[in-house]
Amino acid sequence: MRTGRRTDMPSHIQHHHHDDVHECTELLRSALKDNGITLPSLGIDLPGFAGSYAVPLVALGNCNTTTARKLAEALRKAATR
């Protein structure tokens, strides 16, 4: 029976399984949207699925300076709460 988690991976990596990267990407997309920020290239880093021990990554991609400033401002506000 398959549980969705790899038991042959080190325990500190097991929680980063492939299903989780989809959820994390959408959570980040939603949080950014709540702050008026859109990262057009936000997605899942496909090469992260290639290796048997690869940790899936969220690809933040590129953004223009206006978006970068909005992101920096949102992070500063969150840090001062």
PDB file of N, CA, C and O in Angstrom:
ATOM      1  N   MET A   1       0.842  -1.180   0.000  1.00  0.00           N
ATOM      2  CA  MET A   1       0.000   0.000   0.000  1.00  0.00           C
ATOM      3  C   MET A   1       0.886   1.241   0.000  1.00  0.00           C
ATOM      4  O   MET A   1       1.817   1.346   0.775  1.00  0.00           O
ATOM      5  N   ARG A   2       0.550   2.197  -0.828  1.00  0.00           N
ATOM      6  CA  ARG A   2       1.321   3.424  -0.938  1.00  0.00           C
ATOM      7  C   ARG A   2       0.712   4.511  -0.076  1.00  0.00           C
ATOM      8  O   ARG A   2      -0.481   4.753  -0.126  1.00  0.00           O
ATOM      9  N   THR A   3       1.526   5.192   0.709  1.00  0.00           N
ATOM     10  CA  THR A   3       1.024   6.230   1.602  1.00  0.00           C
ATOM     11  C   THR A   3       1.275   7.632   1.085  1.00  0.00           C
ATOM     12  O   THR A   3       0.808   8.594   1.654  1.00  0.00           O
ATOM     13  N   GLY A   4       2.045   7.765   0.004  1.00  0.00           N
ATOM     14  CA  GLY A   4       2.366   9.080  -0.516  1.00  0.00           C
ATOM     15  C   GLY A   4       3.677   9.630   0.028  1.00  0.00           C
ATOM     16  O   GLY A   4       4.163  10.642  -0.403  1.00  0.00           O
ATOM     17  N   ARG A   5       4.246   8.972   1.022  1.00  0.00           N
ATOM     18  CA  ARG A   5       5.522   9.407   1.587  1.00  0.00           C
ATOM     19  C   ARG A   5       6.586   8.364   1.303  1.00  0.00           C
ATOM     20  O   ARG A   5       6.337   7.178   1.378  1.00  0.00           O
ATOM     21  N   ARG A   6       7.767   8.827   1.000  1.00  0.00           N
ATOM     22  CA  ARG A   6       8.886   7.928   0.733  1.00  0.00           C
ATOM     23  C   ARG A   6       9.542   7.570   2.057  1.00  0.00           C
ATOM     24  O   ARG A   6       9.993   8.433   2.779  1.00  0.00           O
ATOM     25  N   THR A   7       9.595   6.299   2.372  1.00  0.00           N
ATOM     26  CA  THR A   7      10.209   5.876   3.625  1.00  0.00           C
ATOM     27  C   THR A   7      11.709   5.694   3.497  1.00  0.00           C
ATOM     28  O   THR A   7      12.393   5.577   4.500  1.00  0.00           O
ATOM     29  N   ASP A   8      12.243   5.686   2.264  1.00  0.00           N
ATOM     30  CA  ASP A   8      13.685   5.537   2.093  1.00  0.00           C
ATOM     31  C   ASP A   8      14.405   6.884   2.080  1.00  0.00           C
ATOM     32  O   ASP A   8      15.610   6.936   1.941  1.00  0.00           O
ATOM     33  N   MET A   9      13.667   7.963   2.240  1.00  0.00           N
ATOM     34  CA  MET A   9      14.269   9.288   2.273  1.00  0.00           C
ATOM     35  C   MET A   9      14.560   9.676   3.717  1.00  0.00           C
ATOM     36  O   MET A   9      13.870   9.236   4.636  1.00  0.00           O
ATOM     37  N   PRO A  10      15.568  10.524   3.955  1.00  0.00           N
ATOM     38  CA  PRO A  10      15.826  11.000   5.309  1.00  0.00           C
ATOM     39  C   PRO A  10      14.581  11.686   5.878  1.00  0.00           C
ATOM     40  O   PRO A  10      13.827  12.342   5.158  1.00  0.00           O
ATOM     41  N   SER A  11      14.370  11.549   7.174  1.00  0.00           N
ATOM     42  CA  SER A  11      13.143  12.056   7.790  1.00  0.00           C
ATOM     43  C   SER A  11      12.974  13.557   7.629  1.00  0.00           C
ATOM     44  O   SER A  11      11.853  14.044   7.518  1.00  0.00           O
ATOM     45  N   HIS A  12      14.077  14.323   7.589  1.00  0.00           N
ATOM     46  CA  HIS A  12      13.940  15.771   7.450  1.00  0.00           C
ATOM     47  C   HIS A  12      13.500  16.180   6.042  1.00  0.00           C
ATOM     48  O   HIS A  12      13.094  17.311   5.831  1.00  0.00           O
ATOM     49  N   ILE A  13      13.544  15.255   5.096  1.00  0.00           N
ATOM     50  CA  ILE A  13      13.112  15.548   3.727  1.00  0.00           C
ATOM     51  C   ILE A  13      11.721  14.972   3.458  1.00  0.00           C
ATOM     52  O   ILE A  13      10.995  15.471   2.617  1.00  0.00           O
ATOM     53  N   GLN A  14      11.300  13.975   4.183  1.00  0.00           N
ATOM     54  CA  GLN A  14      10.044  13.297   3.896  1.00  0.00           C
ATOM     55  C   GLN A  14       8.844  14.236   3.873  1.00  0.00           C
ATOM     56  O   GLN A  14       7.931  14.036   3.088  1.00  0.00           O
ATOM     57  N   HIS A  15       8.835  15.263   4.693  1.00  0.00           N
ATOM     58  CA  HIS A  15       7.674  16.150   4.729  1.00  0.00           C
ATOM     59  C   HIS A  15       7.580  17.037   3.490  1.00  0.00           C
ATOM     60  O   HIS A  15       6.590  17.697   3.279  1.00  0.00           O
ATOM     61  N   HIS A  16       8.597  17.040   2.644  1.00  0.00           N
ATOM     62  CA  HIS A  16       8.589  17.840   1.419  1.00  0.00           C
ATOM     63  C   HIS A  16       8.168  17.002   0.213  1.00  0.00           C
ATOM     64  O   HIS A  16       8.722  17.125  -0.858  1.00  0.00           O
ATOM     65  N   HIS A  17       7.202  16.133   0.372  1.00  0.00           N
ATOM     66  CA  HIS A  17       6.837  15.268  -0.738  1.00  0.00           C
ATOM     67  C   HIS A  17       6.130  16.052  -1.844  1.00  0.00           C
ATOM     68  O   HIS A  17       5.739  17.197  -1.669  1.00  0.00           O
ATOM     69  N   HIS A  18       5.971  15.433  -2.968  1.00  0.00           N
ATOM     70  CA  HIS A  18       5.500  16.092  -4.178  1.00  0.00           C
ATOM     71  C   HIS A  18       4.097  16.682  -4.053  1.00  0.00           C
ATOM     72  O   HIS A  18       3.830  17.735  -4.621  1.00  0.00           O
ATOM     73  N   ASP A  19       3.199  16.040  -3.338  1.00  0.00           N
ATOM     74  CA  ASP A  19       1.849  16.590  -3.193  1.00  0.00           C
ATOM     75  C   ASP A  19       1.884  17.923  -2.463  1.00  0.00           C
ATOM     76  O   ASP A  19       1.109  18.826  -2.762  1.00  0.00           O
ATOM     77  N   ASP A  20       2.777  18.047  -1.515  1.00  0.00           N
ATOM     78  CA  ASP A  20       2.868  19.252  -0.698  1.00  0.00           C
ATOM     79  C   ASP A  20       3.291  20.466  -1.509  1.00  0.00           C
ATOM     80  O   ASP A  20       2.847  21.582  -1.236  1.00  0.00           O
ATOM     81  N   VAL A  21       4.123  20.289  -2.518  1.00  0.00           N
ATOM     82  CA  VAL A  21       4.609  21.431  -3.290  1.00  0.00           C
ATOM     83  C   VAL A  21       3.459  22.104  -4.048  1.00  0.00           C
ATOM     84  O   VAL A  21       3.442  23.322  -4.184  1.00  0.00           O
ATOM     85  N   HIS A  22       2.486  21.344  -4.487  1.00  0.00           N
ATOM     86  CA  HIS A  22       1.319  21.938  -5.162  1.00  0.00           C
ATOM     87  C   HIS A  22       0.524  22.798  -4.175  1.00  0.00           C
ATOM     88  O   HIS A  22       0.147  23.931  -4.497  1.00  0.00           O
ATOM     89  N   GLU A  23       0.295  22.258  -2.988  1.00  0.00           N
ATOM     90  CA  GLU A  23      -0.453  22.995  -1.974  1.00  0.00           C
ATOM     91  C   GLU A  23       0.291  24.262  -1.561  1.00  0.00           C
ATOM     92  O   GLU A  23      -0.310  25.337  -1.452  1.00  0.00           O
ATOM     93  N   CYS A  24       1.588  24.154  -1.345  1.00  0.00           N
ATOM     94  CA  CYS A  24       2.389  25.311  -0.945  1.00  0.00           C
ATOM     95  C   CYS A  24       2.375  26.402  -2.010  1.00  0.00           C
ATOM     96  O   CYS A  24       2.295  27.591  -1.698  1.00  0.00           O
ATOM     97  N   THR A  25       2.454  25.996  -3.257  1.00  0.00           N
ATOM     98  CA  THR A  25       2.431  26.964  -4.354  1.00  0.00           C
ATOM     99  C   THR A  25       1.121  27.737  -4.360  1.00  0.00           C
ATOM    100  O   THR A  25       1.111  28.966  -4.504  1.00  0.00           O
ATOM    101  N   GLU A  26       0.023  27.046  -4.186  1.00  0.00           N
ATOM    102  CA  GLU A  26      -1.283  27.718  -4.188  1.00  0.00           C
ATOM    103  C   GLU A  26      -1.474  28.587  -2.948  1.00  0.00           C
ATOM    104  O   GLU A  26      -2.077  29.665  -3.024  1.00  0.00           O
ATOM    105  N   LEU A  27      -0.957  28.149  -1.792  1.00  0.00           N
ATOM    106  CA  LEU A  27      -1.028  28.975  -0.582  1.00  0.00           C
ATOM    107  C   LEU A  27      -0.253  30.268  -0.780  1.00  0.00           C
ATOM    108  O   LEU A  27      -0.720  31.353  -0.399  1.00  0.00           O
ATOM    109  N   LEU A  28       0.927  30.172  -1.379  1.00  0.00           N
ATOM    110  CA  LEU A  28       1.735  31.349  -1.645  1.00  0.00           C
ATOM    111  C   LEU A  28       1.049  32.258  -2.655  1.00  0.00           C
ATOM    112  O   LEU A  28       0.979  33.475  -2.464  1.00  0.00           O
ATOM    113  N   ARG A  29       0.504  31.683  -3.713  1.00  0.00           N
ATOM    114  CA  ARG A  29      -0.199  32.479  -4.726  1.00  0.00           C
ATOM    115  C   ARG A  29      -1.358  33.257  -4.094  1.00  0.00           C
ATOM    116  O   ARG A  29      -1.556  34.439  -4.339  1.00  0.00           O
ATOM    117  N   SER A  30      -2.112  32.592  -3.224  1.00  0.00           N
ATOM    118  CA  SER A  30      -3.254  33.225  -2.555  1.00  0.00           C
ATOM    119  C   SER A  30      -2.801  34.335  -1.601  1.00  0.00           C
ATOM    120  O   SER A  30      -3.388  35.412  -1.573  1.00  0.00           O
ATOM    121  N   ALA A  31      -1.748  34.070  -0.828  1.00  0.00           N
ATOM    122  CA  ALA A  31      -1.248  35.084   0.110  1.00  0.00           C
ATOM    123  C   ALA A  31      -0.720  36.308  -0.636  1.00  0.00           C
ATOM    124  O   ALA A  31      -0.940  37.447  -0.210  1.00  0.00           O
ATOM    125  N   LEU A  32      -0.024  36.074  -1.736  1.00  0.00           N
ATOM    126  CA  LEU A  32       0.455  37.187  -2.543  1.00  0.00           C
ATOM    127  C   LEU A  32      -0.713  37.987  -3.105  1.00  0.00           C
ATOM    128  O   LEU A  32      -0.706  39.223  -3.076  1.00  0.00           O
ATOM    129  N   LYS A  33      -1.725  37.288  -3.597  1.00  0.00           N
ATOM    130  CA  LYS A  33      -2.908  37.965  -4.147  1.00  0.00           C
ATOM    131  C   LYS A  33      -3.589  38.819  -3.087  1.00  0.00           C
ATOM    132  O   LYS A  33      -4.032  39.937  -3.364  1.00  0.00           O
ATOM    133  N   ASP A  34      -3.660  38.313  -1.851  1.00  0.00           N
ATOM    134  CA  ASP A  34      -4.250  39.077  -0.748  1.00  0.00           C
ATOM    135  C   ASP A  34      -3.512  40.376  -0.490  1.00  0.00           C
ATOM    136  O   ASP A  34      -4.068  41.307   0.092  1.00  0.00           O
ATOM    137  N   ASN A  35      -2.247  40.438  -0.912  1.00  0.00           N
ATOM    138  CA  ASN A  35      -1.436  41.642  -0.760  1.00  0.00           C
ATOM    139  C   ASN A  35      -1.299  42.422  -2.060  1.00  0.00           C
ATOM    140  O   ASN A  35      -0.445  43.296  -2.175  1.00  0.00           O
ATOM    141  N   GLY A  36      -2.115  42.078  -3.045  1.00  0.00           N
ATOM    142  CA  GLY A  36      -2.097  42.781  -4.317  1.00  0.00           C
ATOM    143  C   GLY A  36      -0.884  42.481  -5.168  1.00  0.00           C
ATOM    144  O   GLY A  36      -0.465  43.298  -5.986  1.00  0.00           O
ATOM    145  N   ILE A  37      -0.300  41.301  -4.978  1.00  0.00           N
ATOM    146  CA  ILE A  37       0.928  40.930  -5.680  1.00  0.00           C
ATOM    147  C   ILE A  37       0.683  39.698  -6.544  1.00  0.00           C
ATOM    148  O   ILE A  37       0.097  38.721  -6.087  1.00  0.00           O
ATOM    149  N   THR A  38       1.149  39.756  -7.780  1.00  0.00           N
ATOM    150  CA  THR A  38       1.093  38.616  -8.680  1.00  0.00           C
ATOM    151  C   THR A  38       2.495  38.338  -9.208  1.00  0.00           C
ATOM    152  O   THR A  38       3.141  39.243  -9.733  1.00  0.00           O
ATOM    153  N   LEU A  39       2.961  37.125  -8.998  1.00  0.00           N
ATOM    154  CA  LEU A  39       4.228  36.695  -9.600  1.00  0.00           C
ATOM    155  C   LEU A  39       3.856  35.823 -10.798  1.00  0.00           C
ATOM    156  O   LEU A  39       3.460  34.672 -10.634  1.00  0.00           O
ATOM    157  N   PRO A  40       3.945  36.368 -12.010  1.00  0.00           N
ATOM    158  CA  PRO A  40       3.489  35.646 -13.191  1.00  0.00           C
ATOM    159  C   PRO A  40       4.168  34.295 -13.402  1.00  0.00           C
ATOM    160  O   PRO A  40       3.580  33.378 -13.944  1.00  0.00           O
ATOM    161  N   SER A  41       5.408  34.175 -12.962  1.00  0.00           N
ATOM    162  CA  SER A  41       6.142  32.930 -13.177  1.00  0.00           C
ATOM    163  C   SER A  41       6.058  31.970 -11.997  1.00  0.00           C
ATOM    164  O   SER A  41       6.741  30.942 -11.990  1.00  0.00           O
ATOM    165  N   LEU A  42       5.242  32.281 -10.991  1.00  0.00           N
ATOM    166  CA  LEU A  42       5.114  31.405  -9.830  1.00  0.00           C
ATOM    167  C   LEU A  42       4.605  30.044 -10.274  1.00  0.00           C
ATOM    168  O   LEU A  42       3.624  29.934 -11.002  1.00  0.00           O
ATOM    169  N   GLY A  43       5.278  29.005  -9.865  1.00  0.00           N
ATOM    170  CA  GLY A  43       4.877  27.655 -10.245  1.00  0.00           C
ATOM    171  C   GLY A  43       5.740  26.628  -9.554  1.00  0.00           C
ATOM    172  O   GLY A  43       6.442  26.922  -8.587  1.00  0.00           O
ATOM    173  N   ILE A  44       5.707  25.432 -10.059  1.00  0.00           N
ATOM    174  CA  ILE A  44       6.473  24.333  -9.497  1.00  0.00           C
ATOM    175  C   ILE A  44       7.704  24.113 -10.356  1.00  0.00           C
ATOM    176  O   ILE A  44       7.623  24.077 -11.582  1.00  0.00           O
ATOM    177  N   ASP A  45       8.841  23.990  -9.713  1.00  0.00           N
ATOM    178  CA  ASP A  45      10.103  23.761 -10.412  1.00  0.00           C
ATOM    179  C   ASP A  45      10.139  22.312 -10.877  1.00  0.00           C
ATOM    180  O   ASP A  45      10.344  21.400 -10.078  1.00  0.00           O
ATOM    181  N   LEU A  46       9.887  22.093 -12.154  1.00  0.00           N
ATOM    182  CA  LEU A  46       9.773  20.734 -12.687  1.00  0.00           C
ATOM    183  C   LEU A  46      11.034  19.888 -12.545  1.00  0.00           C
ATOM    184  O   LEU A  46      10.930  18.692 -12.265  1.00  0.00           O
ATOM    185  N   PRO A  47      12.249  20.453 -12.682  1.00  0.00           N
ATOM    186  CA  PRO A  47      13.429  19.606 -12.463  1.00  0.00           C
ATOM    187  C   PRO A  47      13.502  19.025 -11.049  1.00  0.00           C
ATOM    188  O   PRO A  47      14.175  18.030 -10.819  1.00  0.00           O
ATOM    189  N   GLY A  48      12.798  19.617 -10.106  1.00  0.00           N
ATOM    190  CA  GLY A  48      12.771  19.094  -8.750  1.00  0.00           C
ATOM    191  C   GLY A  48      12.151  17.713  -8.651  1.00  0.00           C
ATOM    192  O   GLY A  48      12.345  16.994  -7.673  1.00  0.00           O
ATOM    193  N   PHE A  49      11.396  17.332  -9.665  1.00  0.00           N
ATOM    194  CA  PHE A  49      10.778  16.012  -9.684  1.00  0.00           C
ATOM    195  C   PHE A  49      11.681  14.955 -10.324  1.00  0.00           C
ATOM    196  O   PHE A  49      11.379  13.779 -10.296  1.00  0.00           O
ATOM    197  N   ALA A  50      12.794  15.378 -10.902  1.00  0.00           N
ATOM    198  CA  ALA A  50      13.623  14.476 -11.699  1.00  0.00           C
ATOM    199  C   ALA A  50      14.385  13.441 -10.871  1.00  0.00           C
ATOM    200  O   ALA A  50      14.416  12.276 -11.222  1.00  0.00           O
ATOM    201  N   GLY A  51      15.011  13.857  -9.797  1.00  0.00           N
ATOM    202  CA  GLY A  51      15.825  12.937  -9.009  1.00  0.00           C
ATOM    203  C   GLY A  51      15.007  12.158  -8.000  1.00  0.00           C
ATOM    204  O   GLY A  51      13.976  12.613  -7.525  1.00  0.00           O
ATOM    205  N   SER A  52      15.468  10.969  -7.660  1.00  0.00           N
ATOM    206  CA  SER A  52      14.723  10.149  -6.711  1.00  0.00           C
ATOM    207  C   SER A  52      14.779  10.720  -5.299  1.00  0.00           C
ATOM    208  O   SER A  52      13.934  10.423  -4.481  1.00  0.00           O
ATOM    209  N   TYR A  53      15.785  11.547  -4.983  1.00  0.00           N
ATOM    210  CA  TYR A  53      15.870  12.162  -3.667  1.00  0.00           C
ATOM    211  C   TYR A  53      15.701  13.671  -3.733  1.00  0.00           C
ATOM    212  O   TYR A  53      15.995  14.374  -2.786  1.00  0.00           O
ATOM    213  N   ALA A  54      15.254  14.177  -4.851  1.00  0.00           N
ATOM    214  CA  ALA A  54      15.095  15.615  -5.016  1.00  0.00           C
ATOM    215  C   ALA A  54      13.984  16.133  -4.105  1.00  0.00           C
ATOM    216  O   ALA A  54      12.979  15.474  -3.891  1.00  0.00           O
ATOM    217  N   VAL A  55      14.195  17.310  -3.581  1.00  0.00           N
ATOM    218  CA  VAL A  55      13.179  17.983  -2.797  1.00  0.00           C
ATOM    219  C   VAL A  55      12.430  18.903  -3.755  1.00  0.00           C
ATOM    220  O   VAL A  55      13.048  19.767  -4.382  1.00  0.00           O
ATOM    221  N   PRO A  56      11.120  18.738  -3.908  1.00  0.00           N
ATOM    222  CA  PRO A  56      10.369  19.598  -4.811  1.00  0.00           C
ATOM    223  C   PRO A  56      10.493  21.065  -4.394  1.00  0.00           C
ATOM    224  O   PRO A  56      10.462  21.390  -3.214  1.00  0.00           O
ATOM    225  N   LEU A  57      10.639  21.929  -5.382  1.00  0.00           N
ATOM    226  CA  LEU A  57      10.813  23.354  -5.131  1.00  0.00           C
ATOM    227  C   LEU A  57       9.688  24.166  -5.745  1.00  0.00           C
ATOM    228  O   LEU A  57       9.145  23.800  -6.786  1.00  0.00           O
ATOM    229  N   VAL A  58       9.373  25.281  -5.112  1.00  0.00           N
ATOM    230  CA  VAL A  58       8.447  26.261  -5.670  1.00  0.00           C
ATOM    231  C   VAL A  58       9.307  27.268  -6.421  1.00  0.00           C
ATOM    232  O   VAL A  58      10.238  27.845  -5.856  1.00  0.00           O
ATOM    233  N   ALA A  59       9.008  27.455  -7.700  1.00  0.00           N
ATOM    234  CA  ALA A  59       9.747  28.413  -8.520  1.00  0.00           C
ATOM    235  C   ALA A  59       9.060  29.767  -8.435  1.00  0.00           C
ATOM    236  O   ALA A  59       7.910  29.916  -8.825  1.00  0.00           O
ATOM    237  N   LEU A  60       9.764  30.743  -7.877  1.00  0.00           N
ATOM    238  CA  LEU A  60       9.182  32.076  -7.742  1.00  0.00           C
ATOM    239  C   LEU A  60       9.277  32.861  -9.044  1.00  0.00           C
ATOM    240  O   LEU A  60       8.488  33.759  -9.278  1.00  0.00           O
ATOM    241  N   GLY A  61      10.229  32.523  -9.868  1.00  0.00           N
ATOM    242  CA  GLY A  61      10.324  33.146 -11.180  1.00  0.00           C
ATOM    243  C   GLY A  61      10.816  34.581 -11.120  1.00  0.00           C
ATOM    244  O   GLY A  61      11.391  35.035 -10.143  1.00  0.00           O
ATOM    245  N   ASN A  62      10.562  35.275 -12.182  1.00  0.00           N
ATOM    246  CA  ASN A  62      11.001  36.655 -12.327  1.00  0.00           C
ATOM    247  C   ASN A  62       9.836  37.603 -12.102  1.00  0.00           C
ATOM    248  O   ASN A  62       8.680  37.246 -12.284  1.00  0.00           O
ATOM    249  N   CYS A  63      10.161  38.833 -11.708  1.00  0.00           N
ATOM    250  CA  CYS A  63       9.137  39.864 -11.599  1.00  0.00           C
ATOM    251  C   CYS A  63       9.780  41.215 -11.889  1.00  0.00           C
ATOM    252  O   CYS A  63      11.000  41.365 -11.792  1.00  0.00           O
ATOM    253  N   ASN A  64       8.940  42.183 -12.184  1.00  0.00           N
ATOM    254  CA  ASN A  64       9.458  43.522 -12.461  1.00  0.00           C
ATOM    255  C   ASN A  64       9.736  44.256 -11.148  1.00  0.00           C
ATOM    256  O   ASN A  64       9.406  43.767 -10.058  1.00  0.00           O
ATOM    257  N   THR A  65      10.332  45.434 -11.231  1.00  0.00           N
ATOM    258  CA  THR A  65      10.717  46.165 -10.019  1.00  0.00           C
ATOM    259  C   THR A  65       9.514  46.620  -9.213  1.00  0.00           C
ATOM    260  O   THR A  65       9.572  46.663  -7.982  1.00  0.00           O
ATOM    261  N   THR A  66       8.408  46.930  -9.866  1.00  0.00           N
ATOM    262  CA  THR A  66       7.200  47.333  -9.145  1.00  0.00           C
ATOM    263  C   THR A  66       6.701  46.188  -8.269  1.00  0.00           C
ATOM    264  O   THR A  66       6.381  46.379  -7.094  1.00  0.00           O
ATOM    265  N   THR A  67       6.659  44.990  -8.826  1.00  0.00           N
ATOM    266  CA  THR A  67       6.221  43.819  -8.075  1.00  0.00           C
ATOM    267  C   THR A  67       7.201  43.506  -6.952  1.00  0.00           C
ATOM    268  O   THR A  67       6.796  43.183  -5.829  1.00  0.00           O
ATOM    269  N   ALA A  68       8.491  43.604  -7.222  1.00  0.00           N
ATOM    270  CA  ALA A  68       9.504  43.350  -6.193  1.00  0.00           C
ATOM    271  C   ALA A  68       9.351  44.317  -5.024  1.00  0.00           C
ATOM    272  O   ALA A  68       9.467  43.919  -3.857  1.00  0.00           O
ATOM    273  N   ARG A  69       9.076  45.579  -5.319  1.00  0.00           N
ATOM    274  CA  ARG A  69       8.872  46.566  -4.247  1.00  0.00           C
ATOM    275  C   ARG A  69       7.618  46.259  -3.438  1.00  0.00           C
ATOM    276  O   ARG A  69       7.610  46.387  -2.212  1.00  0.00           O
ATOM    277  N   LYS A  70       6.542  45.851  -4.109  1.00  0.00           N
ATOM    278  CA  LYS A  70       5.311  45.473  -3.396  1.00  0.00           C
ATOM    279  C   LYS A  70       5.562  44.282  -2.475  1.00  0.00           C
ATOM    280  O   LYS A  70       5.084  44.243  -1.344  1.00  0.00           O
ATOM    281  N   LEU A  71       6.310  43.316  -2.964  1.00  0.00           N
ATOM    282  CA  LEU A  71       6.631  42.135  -2.172  1.00  0.00           C
ATOM    283  C   LEU A  71       7.483  42.517  -0.959  1.00  0.00           C
ATOM    284  O   LEU A  71       7.219  42.084   0.165  1.00  0.00           O
ATOM    285  N   ALA A  72       8.477  43.358  -1.166  1.00  0.00           N
ATOM    286  CA  ALA A  72       9.331  43.809  -0.067  1.00  0.00           C
ATOM    287  C   ALA A  72       8.510  44.563   0.974  1.00  0.00           C
ATOM    288  O   ALA A  72       8.674  44.375   2.182  1.00  0.00           O
ATOM    289  N   GLU A  73       7.596  45.420   0.520  1.00  0.00           N
ATOM    290  CA  GLU A  73       6.740  46.172   1.436  1.00  0.00           C
ATOM    291  C   GLU A  73       5.842  45.260   2.242  1.00  0.00           C
ATOM    292  O   GLU A  73       5.698  45.425   3.463  1.00  0.00           O
ATOM    293  N   ALA A  74       5.247  44.266   1.603  1.00  0.00           N
ATOM    294  CA  ALA A  74       4.372  43.327   2.304  1.00  0.00           C
ATOM    295  C   ALA A  74       5.160  42.536   3.350  1.00  0.00           C
ATOM    296  O   ALA A  74       4.680  42.311   4.467  1.00  0.00           O
ATOM    297  N   LEU A  75       6.369  42.138   3.024  1.00  0.00           N
ATOM    298  CA  LEU A  75       7.199  41.391   3.962  1.00  0.00           C
ATOM    299  C   LEU A  75       7.626  42.268   5.141  1.00  0.00           C
ATOM    300  O   LEU A  75       7.636  41.812   6.293  1.00  0.00           O
ATOM    301  N   ARG A  76       7.947  43.514   4.862  1.00  0.00           N
ATOM    302  CA  ARG A  76       8.320  44.438   5.962  1.00  0.00           C
ATOM    303  C   ARG A  76       7.141  44.635   6.906  1.00  0.00           C
ATOM    304  O   ARG A  76       7.314  44.644   8.131  1.00  0.00           O
ATOM    305  N   LYS A  77       5.962  44.842   6.361  1.00  0.00           N
ATOM    306  CA  LYS A  77       4.759  45.024   7.203  1.00  0.00           C
ATOM    307  C   LYS A  77       4.514  43.797   8.070  1.00  0.00           C
ATOM    308  O   LYS A  77       4.213  43.908   9.255  1.00  0.00           O
ATOM    309  N   ALA A  78       4.662  42.617   7.472  1.00  0.00           N
ATOM    310  CA  ALA A  78       4.440  41.373   8.213  1.00  0.00           C
ATOM    311  C   ALA A  78       5.485  41.189   9.314  1.00  0.00           C
ATOM    312  O   ALA A  78       5.180  40.686  10.394  1.00  0.00           O
ATOM    313  N   ALA A  79       6.708  41.629   9.064  1.00  0.00           N
ATOM    314  CA  ALA A  79       7.785  41.473  10.039  1.00  0.00           C
ATOM    315  C   ALA A  79       7.618  42.382  11.251  1.00  0.00           C
ATOM    316  O   ALA A  79       8.116  42.085  12.327  1.00  0.00           O
ATOM    317  N   THR A  80       6.911  43.493  11.083  1.00  0.00           N
ATOM    318  CA  THR A  80       6.742  44.438  12.185  1.00  0.00           C
ATOM    319  C   THR A  80       5.497  44.166  13.014  1.00  0.00           C
ATOM    320  O   THR A  80       5.241  44.852  13.988  1.00  0.00           O
ATOM    321  N   ARG A  81       4.735  43.168  12.672  1.00  0.00           N
ATOM    322  CA  ARG A  81       3.510  42.847  13.431  1.00  0.00           C
ATOM    323  C   ARG A  81       3.835  42.136  14.693  1.00  0.00           C
ATOM    324  O   ARG A  81       4.706  41.441  14.919  1.00  0.00           O
TER     325      ARG A  81
END
